[in-house]
PDB file of C-alpha atoms in Angstrom:
ATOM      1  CA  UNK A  10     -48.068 131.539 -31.785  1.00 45.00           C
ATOM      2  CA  UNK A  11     -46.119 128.754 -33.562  1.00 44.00           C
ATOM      3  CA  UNK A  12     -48.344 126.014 -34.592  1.00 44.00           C
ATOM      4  CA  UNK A  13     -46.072 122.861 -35.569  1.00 43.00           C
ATOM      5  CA  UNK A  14     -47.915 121.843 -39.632  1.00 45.00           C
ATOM      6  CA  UNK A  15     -45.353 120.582 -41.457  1.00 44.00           C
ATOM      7  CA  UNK A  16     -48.312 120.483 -44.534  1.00 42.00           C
ATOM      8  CA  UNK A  17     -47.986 124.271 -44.313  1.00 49.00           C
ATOM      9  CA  UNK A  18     -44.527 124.569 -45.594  1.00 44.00           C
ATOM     10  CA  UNK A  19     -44.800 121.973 -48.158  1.00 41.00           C
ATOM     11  CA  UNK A  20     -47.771 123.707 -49.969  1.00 44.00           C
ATOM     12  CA  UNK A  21     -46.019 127.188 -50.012  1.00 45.00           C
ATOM     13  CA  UNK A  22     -43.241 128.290 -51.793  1.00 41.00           C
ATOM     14  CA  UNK A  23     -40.080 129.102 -49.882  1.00 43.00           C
ATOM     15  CA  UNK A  24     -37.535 132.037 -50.095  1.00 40.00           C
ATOM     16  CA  UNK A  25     -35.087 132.075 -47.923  1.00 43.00           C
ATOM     17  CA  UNK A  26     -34.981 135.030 -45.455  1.00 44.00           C
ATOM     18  CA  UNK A  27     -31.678 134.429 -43.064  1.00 47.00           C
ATOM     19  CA  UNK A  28     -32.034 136.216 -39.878  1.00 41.00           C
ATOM     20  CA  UNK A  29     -28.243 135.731 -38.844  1.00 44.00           C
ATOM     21  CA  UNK A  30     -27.269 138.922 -40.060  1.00 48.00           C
ATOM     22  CA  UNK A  31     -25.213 141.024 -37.947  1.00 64.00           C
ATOM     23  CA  UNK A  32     -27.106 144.160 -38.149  1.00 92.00           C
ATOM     24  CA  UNK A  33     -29.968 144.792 -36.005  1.00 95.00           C
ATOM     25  CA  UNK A  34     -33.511 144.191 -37.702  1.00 95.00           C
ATOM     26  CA  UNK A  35     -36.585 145.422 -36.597  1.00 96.00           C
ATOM     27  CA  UNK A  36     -39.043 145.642 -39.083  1.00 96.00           C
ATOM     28  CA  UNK A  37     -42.767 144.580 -38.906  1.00 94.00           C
ATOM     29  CA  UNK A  38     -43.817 145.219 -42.213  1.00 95.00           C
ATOM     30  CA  UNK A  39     -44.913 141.625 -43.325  1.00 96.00           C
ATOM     31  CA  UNK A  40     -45.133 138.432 -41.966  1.00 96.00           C
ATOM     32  CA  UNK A  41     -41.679 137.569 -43.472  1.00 96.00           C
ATOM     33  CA  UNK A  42     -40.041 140.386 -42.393  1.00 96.00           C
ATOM     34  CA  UNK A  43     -41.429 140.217 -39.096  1.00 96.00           C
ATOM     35  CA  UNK A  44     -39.914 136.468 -38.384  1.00 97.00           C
ATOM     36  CA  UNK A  45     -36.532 137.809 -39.754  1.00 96.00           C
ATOM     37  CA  UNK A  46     -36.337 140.310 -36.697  1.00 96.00           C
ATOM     38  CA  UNK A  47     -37.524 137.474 -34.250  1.00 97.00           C
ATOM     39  CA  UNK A  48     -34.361 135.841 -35.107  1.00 96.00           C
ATOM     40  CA  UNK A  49     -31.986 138.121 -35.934  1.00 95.00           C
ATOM     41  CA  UNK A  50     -32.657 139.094 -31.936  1.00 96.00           C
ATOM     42  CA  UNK A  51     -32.629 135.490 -31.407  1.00 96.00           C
ATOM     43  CA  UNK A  52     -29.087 134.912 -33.206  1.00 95.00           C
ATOM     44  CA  UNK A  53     -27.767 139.027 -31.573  1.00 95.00           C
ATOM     45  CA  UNK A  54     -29.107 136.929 -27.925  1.00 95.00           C
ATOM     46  CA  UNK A  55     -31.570 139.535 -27.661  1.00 96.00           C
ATOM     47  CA  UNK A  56     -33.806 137.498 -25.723  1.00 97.00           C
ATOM     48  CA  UNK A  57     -36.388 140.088 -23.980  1.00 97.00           C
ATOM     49  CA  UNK A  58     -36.439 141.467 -27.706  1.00 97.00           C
ATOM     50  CA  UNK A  59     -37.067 138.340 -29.237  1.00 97.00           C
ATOM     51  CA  UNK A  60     -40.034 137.412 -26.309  1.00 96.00           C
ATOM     52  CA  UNK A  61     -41.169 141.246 -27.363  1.00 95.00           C
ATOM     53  CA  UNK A  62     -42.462 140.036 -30.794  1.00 95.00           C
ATOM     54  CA  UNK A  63     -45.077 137.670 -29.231  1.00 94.00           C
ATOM     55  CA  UNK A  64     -48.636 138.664 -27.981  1.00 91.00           C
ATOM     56  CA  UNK A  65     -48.955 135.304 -26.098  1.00 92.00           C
ATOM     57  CA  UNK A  66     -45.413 134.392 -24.418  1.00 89.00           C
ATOM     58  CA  UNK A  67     -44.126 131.104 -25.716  1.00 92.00           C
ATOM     59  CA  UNK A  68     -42.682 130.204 -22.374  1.00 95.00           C
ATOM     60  CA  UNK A  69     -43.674 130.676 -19.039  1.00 95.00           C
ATOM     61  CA  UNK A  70     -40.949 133.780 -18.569  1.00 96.00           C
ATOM     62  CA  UNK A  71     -38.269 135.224 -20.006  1.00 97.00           C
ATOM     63  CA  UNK A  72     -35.790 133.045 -18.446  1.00 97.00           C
ATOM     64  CA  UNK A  73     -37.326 130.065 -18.818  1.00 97.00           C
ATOM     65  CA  UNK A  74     -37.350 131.427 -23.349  1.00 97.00           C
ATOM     66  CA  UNK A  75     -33.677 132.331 -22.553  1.00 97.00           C
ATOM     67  CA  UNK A  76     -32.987 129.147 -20.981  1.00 97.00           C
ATOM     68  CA  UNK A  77     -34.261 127.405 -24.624  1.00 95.00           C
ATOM     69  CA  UNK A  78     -31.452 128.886 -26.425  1.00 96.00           C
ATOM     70  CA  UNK A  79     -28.967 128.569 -24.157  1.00 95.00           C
ATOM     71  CA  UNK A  80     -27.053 126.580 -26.218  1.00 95.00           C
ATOM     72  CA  UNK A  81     -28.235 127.604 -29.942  1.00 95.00           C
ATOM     73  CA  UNK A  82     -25.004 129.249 -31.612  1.00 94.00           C
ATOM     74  CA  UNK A  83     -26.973 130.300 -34.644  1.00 94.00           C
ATOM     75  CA  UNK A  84     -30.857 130.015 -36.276  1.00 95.00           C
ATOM     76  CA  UNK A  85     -31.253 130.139 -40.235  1.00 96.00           C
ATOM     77  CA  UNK A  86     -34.813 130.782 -41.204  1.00 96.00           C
ATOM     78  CA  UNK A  87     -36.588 130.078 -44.524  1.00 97.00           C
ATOM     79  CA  UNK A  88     -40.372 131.025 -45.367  1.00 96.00           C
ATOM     80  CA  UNK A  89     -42.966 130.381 -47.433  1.00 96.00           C
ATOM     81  CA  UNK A  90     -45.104 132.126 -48.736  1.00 96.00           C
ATOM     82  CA  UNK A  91     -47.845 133.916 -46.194  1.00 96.00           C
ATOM     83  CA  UNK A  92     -51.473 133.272 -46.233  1.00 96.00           C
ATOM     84  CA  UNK A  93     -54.043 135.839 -45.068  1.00 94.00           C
ATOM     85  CA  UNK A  94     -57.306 135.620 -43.305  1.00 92.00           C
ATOM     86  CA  UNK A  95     -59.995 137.835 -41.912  1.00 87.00           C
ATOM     87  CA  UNK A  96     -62.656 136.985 -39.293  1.00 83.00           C
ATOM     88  CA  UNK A  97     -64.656 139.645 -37.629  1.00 85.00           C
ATOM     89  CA  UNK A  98     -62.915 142.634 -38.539  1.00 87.00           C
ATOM     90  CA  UNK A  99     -59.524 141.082 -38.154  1.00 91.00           C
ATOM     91  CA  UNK A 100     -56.406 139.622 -40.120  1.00 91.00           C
ATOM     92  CA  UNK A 101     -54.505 137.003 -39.732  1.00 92.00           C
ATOM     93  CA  UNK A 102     -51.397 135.889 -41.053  1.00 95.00           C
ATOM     94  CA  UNK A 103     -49.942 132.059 -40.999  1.00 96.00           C
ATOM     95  CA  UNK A 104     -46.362 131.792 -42.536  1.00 97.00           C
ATOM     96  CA  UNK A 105     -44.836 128.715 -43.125  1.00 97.00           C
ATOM     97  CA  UNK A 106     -41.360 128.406 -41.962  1.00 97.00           C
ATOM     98  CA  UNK A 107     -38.508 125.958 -41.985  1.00 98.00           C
ATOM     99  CA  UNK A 108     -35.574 126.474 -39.488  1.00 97.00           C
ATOM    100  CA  UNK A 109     -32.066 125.133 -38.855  1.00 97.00           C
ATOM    101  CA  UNK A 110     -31.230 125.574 -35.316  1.00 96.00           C
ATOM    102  CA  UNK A 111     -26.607 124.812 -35.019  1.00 96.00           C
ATOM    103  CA  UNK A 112     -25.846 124.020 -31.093  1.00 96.00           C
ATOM    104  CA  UNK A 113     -22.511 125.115 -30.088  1.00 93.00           C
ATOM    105  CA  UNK A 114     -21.118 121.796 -30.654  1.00 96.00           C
ATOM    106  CA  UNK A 115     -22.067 122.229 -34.279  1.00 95.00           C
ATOM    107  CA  UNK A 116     -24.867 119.712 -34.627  1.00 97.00           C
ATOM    108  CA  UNK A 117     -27.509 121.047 -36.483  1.00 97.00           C
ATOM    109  CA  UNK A 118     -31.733 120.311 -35.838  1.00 97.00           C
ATOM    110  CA  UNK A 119     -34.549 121.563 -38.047  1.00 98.00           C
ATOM    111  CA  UNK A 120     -37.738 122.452 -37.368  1.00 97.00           C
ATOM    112  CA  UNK A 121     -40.755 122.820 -39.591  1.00 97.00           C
ATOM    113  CA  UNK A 122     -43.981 124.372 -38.587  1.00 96.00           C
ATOM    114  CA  UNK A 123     -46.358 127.995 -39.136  1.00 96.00           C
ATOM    115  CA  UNK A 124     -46.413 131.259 -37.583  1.00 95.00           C
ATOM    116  CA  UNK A 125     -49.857 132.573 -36.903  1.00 94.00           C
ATOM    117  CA  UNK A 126     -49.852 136.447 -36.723  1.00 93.00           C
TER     118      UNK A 126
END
């Protein structure tokens, strides 16, 4: 679930993780790693992968997540560092991420916000 706070990226410390790599990613490991597969599928157009990675859809289908892209060329991601939580017998994760979204016209928009996981 993204949950827009840009006060959660300024009190982490970033590294950047760029998911525009080629290669395929898919690694769930940590909360870093596991935003750097949602867009690397993201950037590959992987769309049903990239819906995959949520347990709440962001969009009402598939098509209409799709549709949201349709004219992103490429996504650069940066994250900060996670913070964990626990609440009756469970973890949670929120990462704070930055991201810089380049339309196919080559305008650029960023977007700040967390990642609760």
């Amino acid at each position: 679930m993204f949950r827009p706070a840009l006060a959660c990226i300024l009190a982490a410390t970033a590294f950047p993780a760029v998911a525009q790599d080629a290669d395929y990613i898919d690694d769930r490991s940590s909360p870093a790693a596991l935003m750097r597969s949602l867009y690397n599928a993201i950037n590959r157009h992987e769309y049903a992968r990239a819906w995959s990675y949520f347990a709440k859809p962001p969009a009402a289908d598939l098509e209409a997540y799709a549709a949201g892209y349709a004219d992103t060329q490429t996504v650069e991601l940066i994250t900060g560092i996670a913070r964990e939580e626990g609440t009756a017998g469970s973890i949670y994760y929120q990462l704070p991420v930055a991201i810089r979204a380049q339309a196919g016209d080559g305008s650029a928009r960023v977007f700040s916000g967390c990642y609760t996981m």
